[in-house]
Amino acid sequence: MQELTNDYLVEAIEDSRPFASSGNVNMIIPEYDETIRDYLGVTIITTDGECFAAGDNDKFIPMQSTSKIIGLMLALQDFGKERVFQTVGMEPMGDFFNSISQLESYDTSKPFNPMINAGAIAVSALIKGQTVDKRFNRYMDFLRKVTNNEQLEMSEEVYEAEKANGARNRSLAYFMQSTGTLVTDVEEALDLYFRMNSVMMCCHDFARVGLFLAKGGLDLETGEKLIPSHHLRTVKAIMMTSGMYNSSGHYAVEAGFPCKSGVSGSIIGSSPGRMGIGVVGPAIDKKGNSTAGGALIKKLSQDLELNMFGIENTERKNEDGI
Ligand code: GLU
């Protein structure tokens, strides 16, 4: 197995960076343009507390869909698994993440899963708080504890762009109101969703979220358990089956550990018991996944033997006679 070092990560980045040329930068995001197409950065934090980083690891980008796992954790805390999955399904979906047709075809009372836009908007309606401000503050408090980064903030510019380009998400939300899936204030659910998408993070912050999931949901500074293990299991299983949009099956096979991507080119990876991985690579494919970042995740899985279904580890040992 490859030893995890900064030098190895530098090589892994250089091997994966060329894949950026097959992707496109999402121009709806402020400050996203052709000049950042080739950015690629990674941070890995092991459960032993070692930290490795390479490439453009200090670039801050919006969370976009990686926020969906934080939202899901809060909704599970607030309402429990049964109630959450009465509102949203837990099945993977073959359509694009912002698909409307799936809302009619699967089950007229709920979206497929919490990792697609409709599902995440329905989940944001389940985050408790009297006002959107209070609900978003809870989201930020939780995120700051998970990442141990008090400086995290939402970008006003990204938030404005999310609202200005939110016609599809509004359609999804109002459709869900018509079917009775969204019973609370639709505009508030959308507003919270737009804000959660607009929080700026760098590779280290994304890696901390992955580490949080990999290390039992602890606040690593205080040792406080922030979320019960049964909710973590649920979140990781949903990431595995639906976290990489409609390429999730591919990533389950080729990476083999829970990941969540966002259209900003962010990826959170969580190798249970081993490490959290944060990747930034703004060029994305048609399905919404970072092209260079996805290549890097698959390379890391192979080289560091992160695939959870990796019986090859046992086979290799047997061949060596160990
Ligand atoms: N702001 C994007 C949207 O709601 C986020 C989607 C994503 O990252 O998948 O369409």
CSV table of C-alpha atoms and ligand atoms in Angstrom, one decimal:
chain,number,residue,atom,x,y,z
A,1,MET,CA,0.0,0.0,0.0
A,2,GLN,CA,1.2,3.5,-0.8
A,3,GLU,CA,2.4,5.5,2.2
A,4,LEU,CA,0.4,8.7,2.7
A,5,THR,CA,2.8,11.7,2.5
A,6,ASN,CA,2.6,15.2,1.2
A,7,ASP,CA,4.9,14.2,-1.7
A,8,TYR,CA,2.6,11.4,-2.7
A,9,LEU,CA,-0.4,13.9,-2.7
A,10,VAL,CA,1.6,16.3,-4.9
A,11,GLU,CA,2.1,13.4,-7.4
A,12,ALA,CA,-1.5,12.3,-7.2
A,13,ILE,CA,-2.7,15.9,-7.9
A,14,GLU,CA,-0.4,16.2,-11.0
A,15,ASP,CA,-1.7,12.8,-12.3
A,16,SER,CA,-5.3,13.9,-11.8
A,17,ARG,CA,-5.2,17.5,-12.9
A,18,PRO,CA,-5.3,16.8,-16.7
A,19,PHE,CA,-8.9,15.4,-16.2
A,20,ALA,CA,-10.0,19.0,-15.6
A,21,SER,CA,-9.8,19.6,-19.3
A,22,SER,CA,-12.9,17.3,-19.8
A,23,GLY,CA,-15.0,19.3,-17.5
A,24,ASN,CA,-16.6,22.8,-17.4
A,25,VAL,CA,-16.7,25.4,-14.7
A,26,ASN,CA,-20.2,26.4,-13.4
A,27,MET,CA,-20.4,30.0,-14.5
A,28,ILE,CA,-23.4,30.7,-12.3
A,29,ILE,CA,-21.1,30.8,-9.3
A,30,PRO,CA,-19.6,34.2,-8.7
A,31,GLU,CA,-15.8,34.4,-9.5
A,32,TYR,CA,-16.0,31.1,-11.3
A,33,ASP,CA,-14.4,31.4,-14.8
A,34,GLU,CA,-12.0,29.7,-17.2
A,35,THR,CA,-9.0,30.8,-15.2
A,36,ILE,CA,-9.8,28.4,-12.4
A,37,ARG,CA,-10.6,25.3,-14.6
A,38,ASP,CA,-7.4,23.6,-13.7
A,39,TYR,CA,-7.4,24.2,-10.0
A,40,LEU,CA,-7.1,21.0,-8.0
A,41,GLY,CA,-6.4,20.7,-4.3
A,42,VAL,CA,-6.7,18.1,-1.6
A,43,THR,CA,-6.5,17.8,2.2
A,44,ILE,CA,-6.5,14.5,4.1
A,45,ILE,CA,-6.9,14.3,7.8
A,46,THR,CA,-6.4,10.8,9.3
A,47,THR,CA,-8.3,9.6,12.4
A,48,ASP,CA,-4.9,9.7,14.2
A,49,GLY,CA,-4.9,13.4,13.6
A,50,GLU,CA,-2.2,13.6,10.9
A,51,CYS,CA,-2.9,16.2,8.1
A,52,PHE,CA,-1.6,16.1,4.6
A,53,ALA,CA,-2.3,18.6,1.8
A,54,ALA,CA,-1.3,19.5,-1.8
A,55,GLY,CA,-2.2,21.6,-4.7
A,56,ASP,CA,-4.9,24.3,-4.5
A,57,ASN,CA,-5.9,23.2,-1.0
A,58,ASP,CA,-6.3,26.8,0.3
A,59,LYS,CA,-8.9,28.0,-2.3
A,60,PHE,CA,-12.3,28.7,-0.8
A,61,ILE,CA,-15.3,27.6,-2.8
A,62,PRO,CA,-19.1,27.4,-2.0
A,63,MET,CA,-20.3,24.2,-0.4
A,64,GLN,CA,-23.1,23.8,-2.9
A,65,SER,CA,-24.4,20.2,-2.6
A,66,THR,CA,-21.9,19.1,0.0
A,67,SER,CA,-24.2,21.1,2.3
A,68,LYS,CA,-26.8,18.5,1.8
A,69,ILE,CA,-25.1,16.1,4.3
A,70,ILE,CA,-25.0,18.7,7.0
A,71,GLY,CA,-28.7,19.6,6.4
A,72,LEU,CA,-29.6,15.9,6.6
A,73,MET,CA,-27.7,15.5,9.9
A,74,LEU,CA,-29.6,18.4,11.5
A,75,ALA,CA,-33.0,17.1,10.2
A,76,LEU,CA,-32.2,13.6,11.6
A,77,GLN,CA,-31.4,15.2,15.0
A,78,ASP,CA,-34.5,17.3,14.9
A,79,PHE,CA,-37.1,14.7,13.7
A,80,GLY,CA,-35.5,11.3,13.7
A,81,LYS,CA,-35.1,8.8,10.9
A,82,GLU,CA,-38.6,7.7,10.6
A,83,ARG,CA,-40.1,11.1,10.1
A,84,VAL,CA,-37.3,12.3,7.8
A,85,PHE,CA,-37.8,9.3,5.5
A,86,GLN,CA,-41.5,9.8,5.4
A,87,THR,CA,-40.8,13.1,3.7
A,88,VAL,CA,-37.9,12.0,1.4
A,89,GLY,CA,-36.9,8.6,0.1
A,90,MET,CA,-33.6,6.7,0.5
A,91,GLU,CA,-33.3,5.3,-3.0
A,92,PRO,CA,-30.6,6.2,-5.6
A,93,MET,CA,-31.9,8.0,-8.8
A,94,GLY,CA,-30.7,7.7,-12.4
A,95,ASP,CA,-31.8,11.2,-13.4
A,96,PHE,CA,-30.0,14.5,-13.0
A,97,PHE,CA,-29.8,16.1,-9.6
A,98,ASN,CA,-32.3,18.8,-10.4
A,99,SER,CA,-34.8,16.6,-12.2
A,100,ILE,CA,-38.4,17.5,-12.1
A,101,SER,CA,-39.9,14.4,-13.7
A,102,GLN,CA,-38.8,12.2,-10.9
A,103,LEU,CA,-41.1,14.0,-8.5
A,104,GLU,CA,-44.1,12.5,-10.4
A,105,SER,CA,-42.6,9.2,-11.5
A,106,TYR,CA,-41.3,7.6,-8.2
A,107,ASP,CA,-43.7,8.4,-5.5
A,108,THR,CA,-45.9,11.4,-5.7
A,109,SER,CA,-45.5,12.1,-2.0
A,110,LYS,CA,-41.7,12.3,-1.9
A,111,PRO,CA,-38.4,12.8,-3.8
A,112,PHE,CA,-36.0,9.9,-4.3
A,113,ASN,CA,-33.4,10.9,-1.7
A,114,PRO,CA,-31.9,13.8,0.4
A,115,MET,CA,-28.9,14.2,-1.9
A,116,ILE,CA,-30.8,15.6,-4.9
A,117,ASN,CA,-32.1,19.2,-4.9
A,118,ALA,CA,-35.8,18.3,-4.3
A,119,GLY,CA,-34.9,16.0,-1.5
A,120,ALA,CA,-32.5,18.6,0.1
A,121,ILE,CA,-35.2,21.3,-0.1
A,122,ALA,CA,-37.7,19.0,1.6
A,123,VAL,CA,-35.0,18.2,4.2
A,124,SER,CA,-34.3,21.9,4.9
A,125,ALA,CA,-38.0,22.3,5.7
A,126,LEU,CA,-37.3,19.9,8.6
A,127,ILE,CA,-34.5,21.9,10.3
A,128,LYS,CA,-36.0,23.4,13.4
A,129,GLY,CA,-36.0,27.1,14.3
A,130,GLN,CA,-38.5,29.9,14.6
A,131,THR,CA,-37.0,31.9,11.7
A,132,VAL,CA,-34.8,31.3,8.7
A,133,ASP,CA,-32.1,33.2,10.5
A,134,LYS,CA,-32.3,31.0,13.6
A,135,ARG,CA,-32.3,27.9,11.5
A,136,PHE,CA,-29.3,29.0,9.5
A,137,ASN,CA,-27.5,30.0,12.6
A,138,ARG,CA,-28.0,26.4,13.9
A,139,TYR,CA,-26.6,25.1,10.6
A,140,MET,CA,-23.5,27.4,11.0
A,141,ASP,CA,-23.0,26.5,14.6
A,142,PHE,CA,-23.0,22.8,13.8
A,143,LEU,CA,-20.7,23.3,10.8
A,144,ARG,CA,-18.3,25.4,12.7
A,145,LYS,CA,-18.0,22.8,15.4
A,146,VAL,CA,-17.6,19.9,12.9
A,147,THR,CA,-14.9,21.8,11.0
A,148,ASN,CA,-13.4,23.5,14.1
A,149,ASN,CA,-13.4,26.7,12.1
A,150,GLU,CA,-15.1,29.6,13.7
A,151,GLN,CA,-14.4,31.8,10.6
A,152,LEU,CA,-16.7,30.0,8.2
A,153,GLU,CA,-19.2,32.4,6.6
A,154,MET,CA,-21.8,32.4,3.8
A,155,SER,CA,-20.8,34.5,0.7
A,156,GLU,CA,-23.5,37.1,0.1
A,157,GLU,CA,-22.6,37.2,-3.6
A,158,VAL,CA,-23.0,33.4,-4.0
A,159,TYR,CA,-26.3,33.6,-2.1
A,160,GLU,CA,-27.6,36.3,-4.4
A,161,ALA,CA,-26.6,34.3,-7.4
A,162,GLU,CA,-28.3,31.2,-6.0
A,163,LYS,CA,-31.5,33.2,-5.6
A,164,ALA,CA,-31.3,34.9,-9.0
A,165,ASN,CA,-30.8,31.5,-10.7
A,166,GLY,CA,-33.1,29.6,-8.5
A,167,ALA,CA,-36.1,29.1,-10.9
A,168,ARG,CA,-35.6,25.3,-11.1
A,169,ASN,CA,-35.3,24.9,-7.4
A,170,ARG,CA,-38.4,27.1,-6.9
A,171,SER,CA,-40.3,24.8,-9.4
A,172,LEU,CA,-39.2,21.7,-7.4
A,173,ALA,CA,-40.3,23.3,-4.1
A,174,TYR,CA,-43.7,24.5,-5.4
A,175,PHE,CA,-44.4,21.2,-7.0
A,176,MET,CA,-43.7,19.5,-3.7
A,177,GLN,CA,-46.1,21.9,-2.0
A,178,SER,CA,-48.8,20.9,-4.5
A,179,THR,CA,-48.3,17.3,-3.6
A,180,GLY,CA,-48.3,17.9,0.2
A,181,THR,CA,-44.6,16.9,0.6
A,182,LEU,CA,-43.7,20.5,1.6
A,183,VAL,CA,-46.1,21.6,4.3
A,184,THR,CA,-44.1,24.5,5.8
A,185,ASP,CA,-43.4,27.8,4.2
A,186,VAL,CA,-41.9,27.1,0.8
A,187,GLU,CA,-39.9,30.4,0.4
A,188,GLU,CA,-38.3,29.8,3.8
A,189,ALA,CA,-37.3,26.3,2.9
A,190,LEU,CA,-35.8,27.6,-0.3
A,191,ASP,CA,-34.1,30.5,1.5
A,192,LEU,CA,-32.4,28.2,4.0
A,193,TYR,CA,-31.4,25.9,1.1
A,194,PHE,CA,-29.8,28.8,-0.8
A,195,ARG,CA,-27.9,30.0,2.2
A,196,MET,CA,-26.6,26.5,3.1
A,197,ASN,CA,-25.3,26.2,-0.5
A,198,SER,CA,-23.4,29.5,-0.2
A,199,VAL,CA,-21.1,28.8,2.7
A,200,MET,CA,-17.5,29.1,1.7
A,201,MET,CA,-15.0,26.3,2.6
A,202,CYS,CA,-11.5,25.1,1.6
A,203,CYS,CA,-10.1,21.6,1.4
A,204,HIS,CA,-9.3,21.5,5.1
A,205,ASP,CA,-12.9,22.3,6.0
A,206,PHE,CA,-14.3,19.7,3.6
A,207,ALA,CA,-11.8,17.1,5.0
A,208,ARG,CA,-12.9,17.9,8.5
A,209,VAL,CA,-16.5,17.0,7.6
A,210,GLY,CA,-15.3,13.7,6.2
A,211,LEU,CA,-13.3,13.1,9.3
A,212,PHE,CA,-16.3,13.9,11.5
A,213,LEU,CA,-18.2,11.1,9.7
A,214,ALA,CA,-15.2,8.8,9.8
A,215,LYS,CA,-14.6,9.2,13.5
A,216,GLY,CA,-17.9,8.7,15.2
A,217,GLY,CA,-19.5,12.2,15.1
A,218,LEU,CA,-17.2,13.7,17.8
A,219,ASP,CA,-16.3,17.3,18.3
A,220,LEU,CA,-12.6,16.5,18.2
A,221,GLU,CA,-11.7,19.5,20.3
A,222,THR,CA,-14.0,18.7,23.3
A,223,GLY,CA,-14.7,15.0,22.7
A,224,GLU,CA,-18.5,15.8,22.8
A,225,LYS,CA,-20.6,13.5,20.7
A,226,LEU,CA,-22.5,15.8,18.4
A,227,ILE,CA,-24.7,13.2,16.6
A,228,PRO,CA,-25.6,9.6,17.5
A,229,SER,CA,-23.9,6.8,15.6
A,230,HIS,CA,-27.1,5.5,14.1
A,231,HIS,CA,-27.6,8.8,12.3
A,232,LEU,CA,-24.1,8.8,11.0
A,233,ARG,CA,-24.6,5.4,9.6
A,234,THR,CA,-27.7,6.6,7.8
A,235,VAL,CA,-25.9,9.6,6.3
A,236,LYS,CA,-22.9,7.6,5.2
A,237,ALA,CA,-25.1,5.0,3.5
A,238,ILE,CA,-27.0,7.7,1.7
A,239,MET,CA,-23.7,9.3,0.6
A,240,MET,CA,-22.6,5.9,-0.7
A,241,THR,CA,-25.7,5.3,-2.7
A,242,SER,CA,-26.6,8.8,-3.8
A,243,GLY,CA,-23.8,11.2,-2.9
A,244,MET,CA,-22.2,11.5,-6.3
A,245,TYR,CA,-25.4,12.3,-8.2
A,246,ASN,CA,-26.2,9.8,-10.9
A,247,SER,CA,-22.6,8.5,-10.9
A,248,SER,CA,-23.0,7.2,-7.4
A,249,GLY,CA,-22.9,3.5,-8.6
A,250,HIS,CA,-19.7,4.2,-10.5
A,251,TYR,CA,-18.1,5.8,-7.4
A,252,ALA,CA,-19.3,3.0,-5.1
A,253,VAL,CA,-17.4,0.6,-7.4
A,254,GLU,CA,-14.4,2.6,-8.2
A,255,ALA,CA,-13.9,4.5,-4.9
A,256,GLY,CA,-15.9,2.3,-2.5
A,257,PHE,CA,-16.3,4.8,0.4
A,258,PRO,CA,-18.9,7.5,1.1
A,259,CYS,CA,-18.5,10.7,-0.8
A,260,LYS,CA,-20.6,13.8,-1.5
A,261,SER,CA,-19.9,16.2,-4.3
A,262,GLY,CA,-21.2,19.7,-5.2
A,263,VAL,CA,-21.4,21.6,-8.5
A,264,SER,CA,-18.7,24.0,-7.3
A,265,GLY,CA,-16.3,21.1,-7.7
A,266,SER,CA,-16.2,20.2,-4.0
A,267,ILE,CA,-16.0,16.6,-2.8
A,268,ILE,CA,-16.1,15.3,0.7
A,269,GLY,CA,-14.9,11.8,1.2
A,270,SER,CA,-15.1,9.8,4.4
A,271,SER,CA,-13.2,6.5,4.8
A,272,PRO,CA,-14.7,5.0,8.0
A,273,GLY,CA,-12.1,4.7,10.8
A,274,ARG,CA,-9.3,6.0,8.6
A,275,MET,CA,-9.6,9.5,7.2
A,276,GLY,CA,-11.6,12.5,5.9
A,277,ILE,CA,-10.8,13.8,2.5
A,278,GLY,CA,-11.5,17.3,1.1
A,279,VAL,CA,-11.2,18.0,-2.6
A,280,VAL,CA,-11.6,21.2,-4.6
A,281,GLY,CA,-11.6,20.9,-8.4
A,282,PRO,CA,-14.0,23.4,-10.1
A,283,ALA,CA,-14.3,21.7,-13.6
A,284,ILE,CA,-17.3,19.4,-13.4
A,285,ASP,CA,-18.8,16.8,-15.8
A,286,LYS,CA,-22.4,16.8,-17.0
A,287,LYS,CA,-23.6,15.0,-13.9
A,288,GLY,CA,-22.1,17.6,-11.6
A,289,ASN,CA,-19.0,15.9,-10.3
A,290,SER,CA,-15.5,17.4,-10.4
A,291,THR,CA,-13.7,15.6,-13.3
A,292,ALA,CA,-10.1,16.0,-11.8
A,293,GLY,CA,-11.4,15.6,-8.3
A,294,GLY,CA,-13.3,12.4,-9.1
A,295,ALA,CA,-10.1,11.0,-10.8
A,296,LEU,CA,-8.2,11.9,-7.7
A,297,ILE,CA,-10.7,10.3,-5.3
A,298,LYS,CA,-10.5,7.0,-7.4
A,299,LYS,CA,-6.7,7.2,-7.4
A,300,LEU,CA,-6.5,7.7,-3.6
A,301,SER,CA,-8.9,4.8,-3.1
A,302,GLN,CA,-6.7,2.5,-5.2
A,303,ASP,CA,-3.3,3.6,-3.8
A,304,LEU,CA,-4.3,3.9,-0.2
A,305,GLU,CA,-6.7,0.9,-0.3
A,306,LEU,CA,-9.7,2.8,0.9
A,307,ASN,CA,-12.4,0.6,-0.8
A,308,MET,CA,-14.6,-0.6,1.9
A,309,PHE,CA,-15.5,-3.6,-0.2
A,310,GLY,CA,-11.8,-4.4,-0.5
A,311,ILE,CA,-11.4,-8.1,-0.1
A,312,GLU,CA,-8.4,-7.7,-2.4
A,313,ASN,CA,-6.5,-6.7,0.7
A,314,THR,CA,-7.0,-10.2,2.1
A,315,GLU,CA,-6.2,-11.8,-1.3
A,316,ARG,CA,-3.0,-9.8,-1.6
A,317,LYS,CA,-1.9,-10.8,1.8
A,318,ASN,CA,-2.6,-14.4,1.0
A,319,GLU,CA,-0.5,-14.2,-2.2
A,320,ASP,CA,2.4,-12.8,-0.2
A,321,GLY,CA,1.9,-15.8,2.2
A,322,ILE,CA,1.2,-13.6,5.2
B,1,GLU,N1,-26.9,25.5,-6.1
B,1,GLU,C1,-27.0,24.3,-6.8
B,1,GLU,C2,-28.5,24.0,-7.1
B,1,GLU,O1,-29.3,24.1,-6.2
B,1,GLU,C3,-26.5,23.2,-6.0
B,1,GLU,C4,-26.6,21.9,-6.7
B,1,GLU,C5,-25.4,21.0,-6.4
B,1,GLU,O2,-24.3,21.4,-6.0
B,1,GLU,O3,-25.6,19.9,-6.8
B,1,GLU,O4,-28.9,23.8,-8.2
